[in-house]
Amino acid sequence: MNKNLLALPLLAALATACHSSTTSTAGADGKPDLLHAALDTTVAPGNDFFSYANGTWIKNHPIPASENSSGIGIEVQKEVYARLREISVEAAKANAAAGSNQQKIGDFWAVGIDSVKADKLGATPLKPELDRIAALKTAADVQAEIARLIPLGVDALIGPNVQQDAKNSDKMALYLWQSGLGLPNRDYYFNTDTRTKNIRRAYLRHVANTFKLLGQDSATANAHAARVMALETTLAKSSRKLEALRDPYANYHKMSLAQLDKLTPGLDWKTWFGQLGQQRLDSVIVGQPEFYQTVGTLLKTTPLADWQAYLSWQLTHEYAPTLSRDFDQENFRFYGTVLHGATSQRPRWKRVLDMQERALGDALGQLFVKEYFKPEAKARYDTLVKNVVSSFADHIKNVDWMSAPTKVVALDKLHKITPKVGYPTKWKNYASLTIDRSSLTANVMRAHQWRYKYYEIDKLGKPVDRTEWNMTPQTYNAYYNPSNNEIVLPAAAFAVPTLLDADADDALVYGYAGASTIGHELTHGFDDEGSQFDAKGNLHEWWSKDDRKRFNQRVAVIVRQFNGYTLLDSLHINGKATAGENIADLGGIVIGLDAFKKTKQYKEGQKINGLTPVQRYFLGYALGWQMHFRDESLASQLLTDVHSPAQYRVNGPMADVPAFYEAFGVKPGQKLYIPDSARVKIW
């Protein structure tokens, strides 16, 4: 899963569509044609299919000052925001029963939107926690305070997380993952290019400015910022790179508490876990042992003043968006402008909706799907999933690099993938979560504590709930979960602005939905990482050695291909880190295409606005990546994201698809042309 762009949208299956100012040409039947309207015919498809497919739309949709990108996801999110805002405003006006979901939605919204109250409170909501940090006296106190801050959502040194055991998916296990950095990942602390060095300097100023807002004089604030930077840099040295985190075996080290104590001499983990509420422990899975060796050393050797500075910073950093305007704007200045290039902040009401979504997502989701996702829409996409699964089964049967015995197991895994479409069958219960109008900060704190208890305490030692969703229906995203062997496709992922479902031809649907999301997520079960999990969701090698060797040879080709793409001044896509997503993009395209070939539209072969059905299929796929980014955001994505930038999620896989060459007459000498012998062929 990735909270940025795991797999972008499917189609407009919402009951209604909000029509924005986007223009669209119409076909002979008078229905709008978004695909034709977006074309930039001054670009040859064989040179840059992304720009050919989306160029006119991108020219007509500059990036808003408050955003780091402009794209179809932003347009869909506008509609989602409008609906959630209406729900929230009505809830705030209602005299709802105390403890009801409506009361909680309404109170969260009312106090969140009250900027005057937030400015009056300043940093006061954090004072009790800041006072506790200031009162620390011993290393044991530091550990106890970390245990207090983690349930509050603070990224305080260690990263405990309860999830399914990768090698025993029927059991929930406690994982320890590398954590504790204020910059996006370890590379920001060490890369020597000018852009990253400037970000480091800006980060140091940002941390110091935050301390000044807490009332410290300039000299003290600068000294504390230096302490934070030094401690985080030490943590970063022991943190693994993005690509290294994708190896499930290399990041799985199961050990007893005694073994964990031995890994970090001098630390009493049993006591620490007890303070974290994790009493029912007989073992733990450590992702990166070298990181925790550093944690152990730091807790014994780092001066108390460093910990006080670090924990005060991490706490304030987490809650800055909930505090007064000065904290909020300082936080935005660095994380919004320096890191991602936005020049003005998004409206407060949108930011409050984002916080409310994290706090009460399922409560909002129940109302959202009731109003905007009708049964007939769900039925359509349930059917589409079945059609794409059937196509994938045919591909598995016909590939020439996989042996017959492995194909049998692969087909078994495919048919055991659980599709979850639209919304969950049961909703989370927020009865124990108190939401009131005291302060936005207090509500967010209690919501973090509720989530921590729900996910990190109550699930440990309990049976795995395979019906649960890790996204809400109004989330514009999708995911494949290897431990559950499932694909999850939220309702909001089916939305495309300005287009009603009835007006979308099958070519668009199969390219946009069948390829970019359904086929993409299914293929994740068989990419370089997902393929290491079996049909039951266990980390287990079910391929023959020769099959794995042949597969890895093909993966190496796609890694080299994407390593060769250069963006901005001299930045490269990380082919190894993005391999899984690139495999899934390519797989989704070829699988979705064969599913589309069974439709009436394909068989009849009639053109719409001069475009053949197959051309419209490929354009439908490109529509899913109709977006462009600020340079700052793109640079950040290249360092932190396992997904390739949007342009290369289109041009990259298309260069490997023979049907694309045929559909658009791609010839040698054009930029996307790759000789057939050098193209990636997996599914």
XYZ file of C-alpha atoms in Angstrom:
683
model
C 0.000 0.000 0.000
C 1.051 3.515 -0.542
C -0.749 6.596 0.715
C 0.303 8.521 -2.454
C -0.665 6.828 -5.779
C -0.807 3.048 -5.463
C -3.236 2.552 -8.294
C -5.258 5.369 -9.641
C -8.904 5.464 -10.451
C -11.234 3.178 -12.146
C -14.343 4.843 -13.522
C -17.316 7.047 -12.795
C -19.528 4.570 -10.991
C -20.823 7.063 -8.471
C -24.544 7.593 -8.677
C -24.082 11.171 -9.878
C -21.222 13.092 -11.430
C -20.353 16.691 -10.633
C -19.645 18.446 -13.925
C -16.642 20.733 -13.714
C -15.361 23.213 -16.269
C -13.466 20.499 -18.120
C -14.351 20.544 -21.805
C -14.980 17.426 -23.834
C -15.710 16.745 -27.438
C -18.585 14.479 -28.322
C -18.912 11.441 -30.488
C -21.548 10.829 -33.154
C -24.026 9.856 -30.450
C -23.567 13.199 -28.703
C -22.006 11.695 -25.572
C -18.940 13.457 -24.126
C -15.557 12.080 -25.104
C -12.911 12.862 -22.517
C -10.292 10.834 -24.340
C -10.493 12.810 -27.561
C -10.702 16.136 -25.715
C -7.440 15.465 -23.845
C -5.348 14.683 -26.950
C -2.400 16.767 -28.045
C -2.082 15.743 -31.678
C 1.072 17.818 -32.148
C 2.876 15.010 -30.289
C 3.528 11.696 -32.026
C 2.224 8.758 -29.925
C 5.429 6.852 -30.680
C 7.567 9.628 -29.212
C 5.615 10.459 -26.033
C 2.308 8.675 -25.631
C 1.683 10.274 -22.240
C 1.769 13.786 -23.720
C -0.185 12.735 -26.819
C -2.930 11.271 -24.632
C -3.049 13.968 -21.950
C -1.283 17.031 -23.322
C -4.278 19.283 -23.990
C -5.833 18.469 -20.623
C -2.569 19.253 -18.841
C -2.163 22.565 -20.692
C -5.683 23.537 -19.622
C -5.171 22.519 -15.988
C -2.203 24.356 -14.444
C -1.178 23.305 -10.972
C -3.072 25.312 -8.312
C -0.871 27.294 -5.937
C -2.068 25.171 -3.014
C -1.233 21.831 -4.640
C 1.934 19.976 -5.592
C 0.240 18.517 -8.662
C -2.723 18.772 -10.967
C -4.462 15.705 -12.248
C -7.464 13.520 -12.470
C -6.986 12.505 -8.835
C -7.279 16.135 -7.739
C -10.454 16.516 -9.803
C -12.005 13.412 -8.272
C -10.965 14.548 -4.818
C -12.777 17.842 -5.360
C -16.021 15.922 -5.745
C -15.287 13.737 -2.724
C -14.465 16.818 -0.639
C -17.708 18.511 -1.690
C -19.747 15.526 -0.576
C -17.898 15.050 2.709
C -18.144 18.766 3.458
C -21.906 18.670 2.986
C -22.140 15.663 5.304
C -20.001 17.427 7.936
C -21.803 20.769 7.816
C -25.171 19.081 8.236
C -23.827 17.010 11.132
C -22.512 20.129 12.889
C -25.946 21.755 12.657
C -27.842 18.706 13.855
C -28.733 18.177 17.461
C -27.314 14.676 17.250
C -27.403 12.206 20.125
C -24.276 12.249 22.261
C -21.890 9.499 21.211
C -23.465 8.996 17.793
C -21.363 9.069 14.642
C -23.207 12.181 13.523
C -22.328 13.988 16.752
C -18.684 13.040 16.370
C -18.518 14.113 12.735
C -20.268 17.373 13.543
C -18.126 18.263 16.569
C -14.892 17.351 14.822
C -15.836 19.591 11.916
C -17.072 22.498 14.039
C -13.974 22.814 16.218
C -11.658 22.012 13.319
C -12.953 24.787 11.131
C -12.758 27.312 14.007
C -9.422 28.977 13.225
C -10.095 31.756 15.737
C -10.224 29.240 18.551
C -7.093 27.493 17.312
C -5.196 30.806 17.218
C -6.364 31.671 20.711
C -5.190 28.311 22.076
C -1.779 28.471 20.376
C 0.411 25.593 21.590
C -1.590 25.229 24.840
C -3.083 21.834 23.858
C 0.468 20.404 23.769
C 1.617 21.904 27.067
C 0.933 18.842 29.283
C 2.977 16.620 26.958
C 5.761 19.166 26.523
C 5.971 19.583 30.304
C 6.339 15.817 30.693
C 9.226 15.812 28.220
C 10.898 18.724 30.007
C 10.674 16.789 33.294
C 12.555 13.691 32.044
C 15.453 12.731 34.299
C 16.731 9.290 33.268
C 17.084 7.004 30.253
C 14.240 4.915 31.667
C 12.096 8.045 31.668
C 12.923 8.550 27.987
C 11.714 5.059 27.107
C 8.538 5.548 29.125
C 7.846 8.855 27.368
C 8.382 7.271 23.954
C 5.843 4.632 24.957
C 3.434 7.449 25.807
C 3.994 9.389 22.588
C 3.705 6.527 20.085
C -0.031 5.962 20.781
C -0.461 9.693 20.180
C 0.751 9.180 16.624
C 4.200 10.644 17.259
C 7.045 9.127 15.225
C 9.185 8.714 18.318
C 12.307 6.641 17.598
C 10.828 3.142 17.206
C 8.164 1.809 14.864
C 5.977 -0.886 16.477
C 3.162 -2.179 14.314
C 0.794 -5.147 14.655
C 0.012 -6.957 11.422
C -0.202 -10.444 10.003
C 2.910 -12.554 10.385
C 4.366 -12.746 6.873
C 5.147 -16.443 7.369
C 1.943 -17.318 9.258
C -0.876 -15.157 7.922
C -3.399 -16.565 10.410
C -1.547 -14.897 13.292
C -1.169 -11.228 14.174
C 2.399 -10.354 15.115
C 4.245 -7.310 16.413
C 6.730 -5.849 13.946
C 9.497 -3.383 14.741
C 10.371 -1.203 11.745
C 12.894 1.569 11.247
C 11.384 4.918 12.178
C 11.960 8.248 13.861
C 13.041 10.570 11.010
C 11.651 14.039 10.339
C 12.774 14.059 6.706
C 11.042 11.637 4.307
C 13.754 8.955 4.338
C 17.442 8.260 4.935
C 18.637 9.575 1.567
C 17.692 13.127 2.514
C 20.352 13.062 5.236
C 23.211 11.939 2.968
C 22.652 12.715 -0.722
C 25.131 15.320 -1.914
C 23.266 16.897 -4.839
C 22.490 20.601 -4.486
C 18.736 20.090 -4.215
C 19.004 17.715 -1.253
C 21.669 19.769 0.522
C 19.384 22.798 0.300
C 16.525 20.755 1.757
C 18.718 19.731 4.707
C 19.589 23.350 5.430
C 15.938 24.354 5.171
C 14.952 21.495 7.492
C 17.396 22.651 10.159
C 15.932 26.167 9.954
C 12.415 24.743 10.128
C 13.137 22.755 13.294
C 14.735 25.834 14.882
C 11.758 28.006 13.883
C 9.405 25.510 15.478
C 11.332 25.691 18.746
C 11.148 29.488 18.575
C 7.372 29.265 18.250
C 7.413 27.202 21.454
C 8.987 30.205 23.175
C 12.692 29.444 22.994
C 15.200 32.190 22.258
C 17.153 32.013 19.017
C 20.352 30.532 20.505
C 18.477 27.801 22.384
C 16.269 26.982 19.404
C 19.266 26.659 17.080
C 21.101 24.447 19.575
C 18.074 22.191 19.987
C 17.618 21.964 16.220
C 21.246 20.860 15.879
C 20.661 18.167 18.518
C 17.631 16.898 16.594
C 19.513 16.834 13.297
C 22.463 14.968 14.789
C 20.273 12.321 16.410
C 18.171 11.810 13.280
C 21.286 11.579 11.121
C 22.572 8.766 13.338
C 19.243 6.965 12.948
C 19.359 7.513 9.199
C 22.806 5.907 8.955
C 21.292 2.664 10.226
C 18.144 2.928 8.106
C 17.812 0.923 4.922
C 17.326 2.396 1.467
C 13.961 2.354 -0.259
C 14.766 -0.571 -2.549
C 16.166 -2.653 0.325
C 12.861 -2.396 2.191
C 11.079 -4.298 -0.603
C 12.779 -7.645 0.112
C 10.347 -9.515 2.407
C 12.902 -12.110 3.512
C 15.663 -9.601 4.246
C 13.227 -7.583 6.388
C 11.907 -10.529 8.411
C 13.789 -11.461 11.586
C 11.585 -13.234 14.094
C 13.022 -13.428 17.590
C 12.051 -13.991 21.195
C 12.138 -11.127 23.673
C 15.337 -12.606 25.080
C 16.905 -12.524 21.626
C 15.730 -8.940 21.181
C 17.310 -7.997 24.511
C 20.533 -9.619 23.306
C 20.375 -7.603 20.086
C 20.186 -4.396 22.155
C 22.176 -5.037 25.382
C 20.978 -3.046 28.356
C 17.401 -2.556 27.150
C 14.525 -4.269 28.937
C 12.062 -4.755 26.105
C 9.476 -6.589 28.197
C 9.029 -3.527 30.388
C 9.016 -1.225 27.385
C 6.409 -3.309 25.562
C 4.303 -3.338 28.725
C 4.348 0.462 28.738
C 3.263 0.329 25.092
C 0.322 -1.886 26.056
C 1.816 -4.960 24.362
C 1.750 -7.433 27.215
C 0.705 -10.515 25.206
C 4.067 -11.059 23.545
C 6.221 -14.137 23.140
C 8.068 -12.996 20.025
C 8.589 -9.988 17.764
C 9.534 -9.589 14.100
C 12.340 -7.085 13.609
C 12.537 -5.594 10.146
C 16.000 -4.028 10.328
C 18.109 -5.380 13.227
C 20.958 -2.929 12.597
C 18.561 -0.029 13.160
C 17.540 -1.386 16.555
C 21.135 -1.969 17.542
C 21.608 1.760 16.975
C 18.460 2.499 18.996
C 19.873 0.504 21.889
C 23.177 2.345 21.743
C 21.530 5.756 21.517
C 19.299 5.153 24.524
C 22.390 4.384 26.605
C 24.724 7.098 25.324
C 22.714 10.097 24.109
C 22.499 13.024 26.544
C 19.102 13.658 28.127
C 18.947 17.135 26.594
C 19.127 15.611 23.113
C 16.167 13.370 23.849
C 14.177 16.277 25.243
C 14.824 18.291 22.097
C 14.072 15.359 19.794
C 10.833 14.302 21.493
C 9.598 17.896 21.799
C 10.243 18.361 18.086
C 8.553 15.123 17.031
C 5.486 15.901 19.147
C 5.145 19.452 17.843
C 5.830 18.372 14.270
C 3.005 15.812 14.433
C 0.441 18.269 15.779
C 1.536 21.531 14.110
C -1.328 21.407 11.550
C -3.841 21.333 14.436
C -2.360 24.301 16.283
C -2.466 28.063 15.717
C -1.758 29.705 12.382
C 1.948 30.343 13.068
C 2.674 26.664 13.767
C 0.534 25.536 10.855
C 2.139 27.919 8.380
C 5.679 27.108 9.491
C 4.894 23.413 9.008
C 3.472 24.120 5.545
C 6.425 26.316 4.592
C 8.791 23.363 4.859
C 6.697 20.280 4.106
C 4.417 21.956 1.569
C 6.680 24.478 -0.150
C 10.293 23.336 0.302
C 9.625 19.635 -0.155
C 6.759 19.742 -2.650
C 6.692 23.192 -4.220
C 3.192 24.373 -3.262
C 3.115 28.155 -2.896
C -0.058 28.597 -0.865
C -1.878 26.437 1.624
C -5.016 24.492 0.833
C -8.221 25.875 2.383
C -8.625 25.037 6.054
C -11.842 23.127 5.413
C -10.031 20.654 3.156
C -7.280 20.145 5.714
C -9.886 19.535 8.409
C -11.632 16.988 6.186
C -8.305 15.157 5.786
C -7.886 14.973 9.569
C -11.505 13.943 10.006
C -11.018 11.196 7.426
C -8.123 9.761 9.449
C -10.104 10.014 12.674
C -13.593 8.905 11.596
C -13.140 7.424 8.141
C -15.637 4.592 8.428
C -18.282 6.826 10.002
C -18.006 9.124 6.976
C -17.836 6.127 4.657
C -21.201 4.758 5.731
C -22.874 8.025 4.782
C -20.803 8.410 1.627
C -21.725 5.076 0.020
C -25.362 5.385 1.041
C -25.671 8.578 -0.982
C -23.177 8.110 -3.791
C -22.509 4.454 -4.562
C -25.544 2.517 -5.696
C -25.928 -1.296 -5.932
C -25.939 -1.277 -9.741
C -22.540 0.402 -9.757
C -21.096 -2.206 -7.435
C -22.523 -4.969 -9.614
C -20.856 -3.542 -12.721
C -17.416 -3.521 -11.169
C -17.809 -6.894 -9.526
C -18.358 -8.221 -13.064
C -15.405 -6.306 -14.452
C -13.143 -7.860 -11.822
C -14.299 -11.345 -12.851
C -13.554 -10.608 -16.504
C -10.037 -9.384 -15.787
C -9.332 -12.361 -13.503
C -10.408 -14.662 -16.333
C -8.040 -12.903 -18.719
C -5.156 -13.181 -16.232
C -5.823 -16.930 -15.922
C -5.439 -17.267 -19.694
C -2.143 -15.394 -19.570
C -0.781 -17.633 -16.819
C -1.702 -20.711 -18.847
C 0.020 -19.377 -21.961
C 3.314 -17.872 -20.729
C 6.329 -19.772 -22.011
C 8.699 -19.184 -19.094
C 6.666 -20.824 -16.298
C 6.602 -24.581 -15.875
C 3.343 -26.547 -15.817
C 3.503 -27.452 -12.080
C 4.100 -23.814 -11.098
C 1.239 -22.712 -13.366
C -1.118 -24.949 -11.409
C -0.133 -23.264 -8.141
C -0.228 -19.805 -9.730
C -3.762 -20.369 -10.998
C -4.800 -21.590 -7.559
C -3.435 -18.403 -6.011
C -5.139 -16.227 -8.625
C -8.535 -17.813 -8.069
C -8.140 -17.464 -4.303
C -7.550 -13.704 -4.502
C -10.444 -12.040 -2.675
C -11.805 -8.956 -4.472
C -13.273 -6.275 -2.193
C -15.212 -3.774 -4.253
C -16.751 -0.492 -3.118
C -17.111 -0.727 0.649
C -16.672 -3.169 3.561
C -19.305 -5.565 4.791
C -18.898 -4.279 8.350
C -17.832 -0.924 9.725
C -15.494 0.131 12.491
C -17.211 1.042 15.758
C -16.209 4.414 17.220
C -18.234 4.090 20.448
C -15.118 4.364 22.627
C -13.768 7.439 20.802
C -14.604 10.755 22.455
C -14.938 13.715 20.102
C -15.950 17.149 21.415
C -15.458 20.846 20.697
C -12.635 21.490 23.164
C -9.871 21.670 20.536
C -8.892 20.154 17.214
C -5.635 18.960 18.770
C -7.451 17.078 21.534
C -9.706 15.327 19.022
C -6.772 14.289 16.843
C -4.895 13.016 19.917
C -7.841 10.909 21.044
C -8.308 9.607 17.512
C -4.657 8.505 17.419
C -5.102 6.754 20.757
C -8.253 5.044 19.506
C -6.446 3.816 16.392
C -3.491 2.611 18.419
C -5.738 0.593 20.721
C -7.762 -0.749 17.799
C -4.827 -1.776 15.607
C -1.831 -2.215 17.896
C -3.299 -3.566 21.125
C -6.652 -5.229 20.546
C -5.538 -7.220 17.490
C -2.433 -8.797 19.030
C -3.092 -12.426 19.849
C -6.546 -12.324 18.233
C -7.743 -14.179 15.106
C -7.104 -12.359 11.845
C -10.153 -10.502 10.550
C -9.905 -11.079 6.808
C -13.034 -9.034 6.136
C -11.433 -5.795 7.316
C -10.529 -2.940 4.977
C -7.440 -0.772 5.361
C -8.960 1.999 3.248
C -12.258 3.806 3.511
C -14.784 3.833 0.641
C -14.127 7.521 -0.035
C -10.385 6.954 -0.513
C -9.078 7.553 -4.021
C -6.709 4.610 -4.123
C -6.542 0.806 -4.160
C -4.198 -1.937 -2.952
C -3.179 -5.585 -3.004
C -2.550 -7.173 0.392
C -0.259 -10.234 0.066
C -0.987 -11.559 3.567
C -4.718 -11.671 2.831
C -4.251 -12.383 -0.885
C -6.856 -9.731 -1.681
C -7.404 -6.684 -3.859
C -9.258 -3.756 -2.293
C -11.010 -1.267 -4.587
C -12.774 1.583 -2.710
C -15.882 3.261 -4.127
C -14.190 6.623 -4.689
C -11.612 4.940 -6.906
C -14.397 4.464 -9.461
C -14.942 8.181 -10.039
C -13.900 10.279 -13.001
C -15.025 13.906 -13.153
C -17.560 15.117 -15.726
C -18.404 11.636 -16.995
C -21.415 9.556 -16.084
C -20.954 5.828 -16.094
C -23.561 5.403 -18.801
C -21.557 7.685 -21.109
C -18.316 5.702 -20.866
C -17.582 3.205 -23.617
C -16.078 -0.178 -22.785
C -12.699 0.768 -24.262
C -12.318 3.556 -21.728
C -13.626 1.357 -18.922
C -11.293 -1.540 -19.634
C -8.249 0.676 -20.081
C -9.013 2.897 -17.125
C -10.437 0.324 -14.744
C -9.464 -3.066 -16.050
C -5.830 -2.176 -16.728
C -4.706 0.639 -14.445
C -6.322 -0.686 -11.281
C -7.897 -4.155 -11.376
C -5.263 -5.795 -13.559
C -2.542 -3.774 -11.836
C -3.562 -4.946 -8.358
C -4.015 -8.558 -9.445
C -0.531 -8.545 -10.960
C 0.902 -7.383 -7.632
C 0.221 -10.884 -6.369
C 2.770 -12.085 -8.909
C 5.340 -9.281 -9.026
C 8.886 -9.549 -7.653
C 7.629 -9.103 -4.074
C 4.046 -10.408 -4.086
C 5.076 -13.575 -5.899
C 6.968 -14.646 -2.781
C 3.663 -15.089 -0.897
C 1.473 -18.151 -1.484
C -2.293 -18.450 -1.896
C -2.801 -18.388 1.882
C -0.771 -15.211 2.235
C 2.352 -16.796 3.693
C 5.902 -15.856 2.761
C 6.837 -19.121 1.122
C 8.644 -20.081 -2.084
C 6.100 -21.867 -4.276
C 7.983 -21.451 -7.560
C 10.541 -23.903 -8.874
C 14.109 -22.633 -8.902
C 14.156 -22.528 -12.696
C 10.864 -20.606 -12.823
C 12.161 -18.068 -10.336
C 15.388 -17.707 -12.315
C 13.532 -17.093 -15.575
C 11.191 -14.631 -13.874
C 14.070 -12.728 -12.291
C 15.760 -12.456 -15.688
C 12.673 -10.646 -16.975
C 12.522 -8.460 -13.878
C 16.162 -7.466 -14.468
C 15.208 -6.199 -17.931
C 12.435 -3.949 -16.597
C 14.781 -2.668 -13.860
C 17.359 -1.677 -16.499
C 14.673 -0.073 -18.636
C 13.427 2.198 -15.863
C 16.911 2.940 -14.536
C 17.507 4.537 -17.931
C 14.845 7.221 -17.570
C 16.231 10.628 -16.508
C 14.050 13.430 -15.116
C 14.600 17.056 -14.135
C 18.321 17.875 -14.215
C 20.006 14.534 -13.618
C 17.663 12.465 -11.458
C 16.914 8.868 -12.402
C 14.030 6.555 -11.667
C 15.122 3.851 -9.233
C 14.379 0.780 -11.320
C 14.860 -1.659 -8.462
C 12.687 0.238 -5.982
C 9.898 0.710 -8.549
C 10.117 -2.779 -10.084
C 6.950 -4.140 -8.480
C 4.807 -1.235 -9.634
C 6.313 -1.262 -13.126
C 5.638 -4.988 -13.427
C 2.047 -4.422 -12.282
C 1.516 -1.556 -14.751
C 2.732 -3.657 -17.665
C 0.775 -6.690 -16.491
C -2.398 -4.678 -16.037
C -2.199 -3.338 -19.595
C -1.763 -6.693 -21.355
C -4.289 -8.494 -19.128
C -6.905 -5.761 -19.446
C -6.480 -5.664 -23.211
C -7.355 -9.327 -23.646
C -10.364 -8.881 -21.375
C -11.462 -5.956 -23.558
C -11.121 -8.068 -26.715
C -14.110 -10.118 -25.556
C -16.436 -7.096 -25.570
C -18.953 -6.133 -28.234
C -17.204 -2.803 -28.867
C -13.906 -4.451 -29.719
C -15.524 -7.049 -31.968
C -17.506 -4.442 -33.904
C -14.398 -2.281 -34.339
C -16.220 1.007 -34.919
C -14.310 4.257 -34.446
C -15.353 7.038 -32.075
C -14.040 10.501 -32.986
C -11.624 8.814 -35.373
C -10.193 6.515 -32.696
C -10.321 2.722 -32.963
C -11.447 0.651 -29.967
C -7.874 -0.455 -29.219
C -6.575 3.106 -29.455
C -9.287 4.176 -27.027
C -8.313 1.324 -24.704
C -4.727 2.575 -24.491
C -5.931 6.159 -24.096
C -8.233 4.970 -21.317
C -5.214 3.603 -19.498
C -3.334 6.891 -19.977
C -6.351 8.772 -18.605
C -5.617 7.135 -15.251
C -2.279 8.986 -15.155
C -3.549 12.336 -16.414
C -1.481 14.476 -14.055
C 1.607 16.648 -13.756
C 3.761 17.607 -10.765
C 5.894 20.449 -9.497
C 9.618 19.782 -9.824
C 10.048 19.723 -6.041
C 7.346 17.111 -5.655
C 8.716 15.046 -8.514
C 12.204 15.091 -6.984
C 10.745 13.937 -3.666
C 8.813 11.164 -5.370
C 11.958 9.825 -7.029
C 13.601 9.458 -3.605
C 10.672 8.184 -1.559
C 8.090 6.454 -3.750
C 8.066 2.909 -5.125
C 5.914 4.159 -8.019
C 7.410 5.685 -11.151
C 6.307 9.212 -12.087
C 3.027 9.368 -14.022
C 4.614 10.008 -17.424
C 6.654 6.821 -17.154
C 3.757 4.763 -15.844
C 2.379 5.361 -19.339
C 5.417 5.582 -21.647
C 7.433 2.911 -19.825
C 5.069 -0.061 -20.105
C 3.633 1.026 -23.485
C 7.102 0.652 -25.003
C 6.891 -3.060 -24.149
C 3.385 -3.799 -25.538
C 3.291 -5.015 -29.185
C -0.398 -4.096 -29.577
C 0.468 -0.477 -28.768
C 2.951 -0.409 -31.667
C 0.293 -1.776 -33.995
C -2.471 0.553 -32.771
C -0.462 3.752 -33.216
C 1.998 2.772 -35.952
C 5.103 3.106 -33.783
C 8.230 2.777 -35.919
C 12.001 2.472 -35.442
C 13.547 5.852 -34.741
C 10.693 7.032 -32.545
C 11.562 7.607 -28.898
C 9.397 4.856 -27.446
C 10.491 2.240 -29.953
C 12.255 -0.775 -28.455
C 13.211 -3.723 -30.690
C 10.978 -6.699 -30.057
C 13.880 -8.784 -28.758
C 14.633 -6.187 -26.056
C 11.074 -5.646 -24.809
C 9.968 -6.864 -21.400
C 7.672 -9.881 -21.639
C 6.303 -11.196 -18.354
C 2.556 -11.742 -18.566
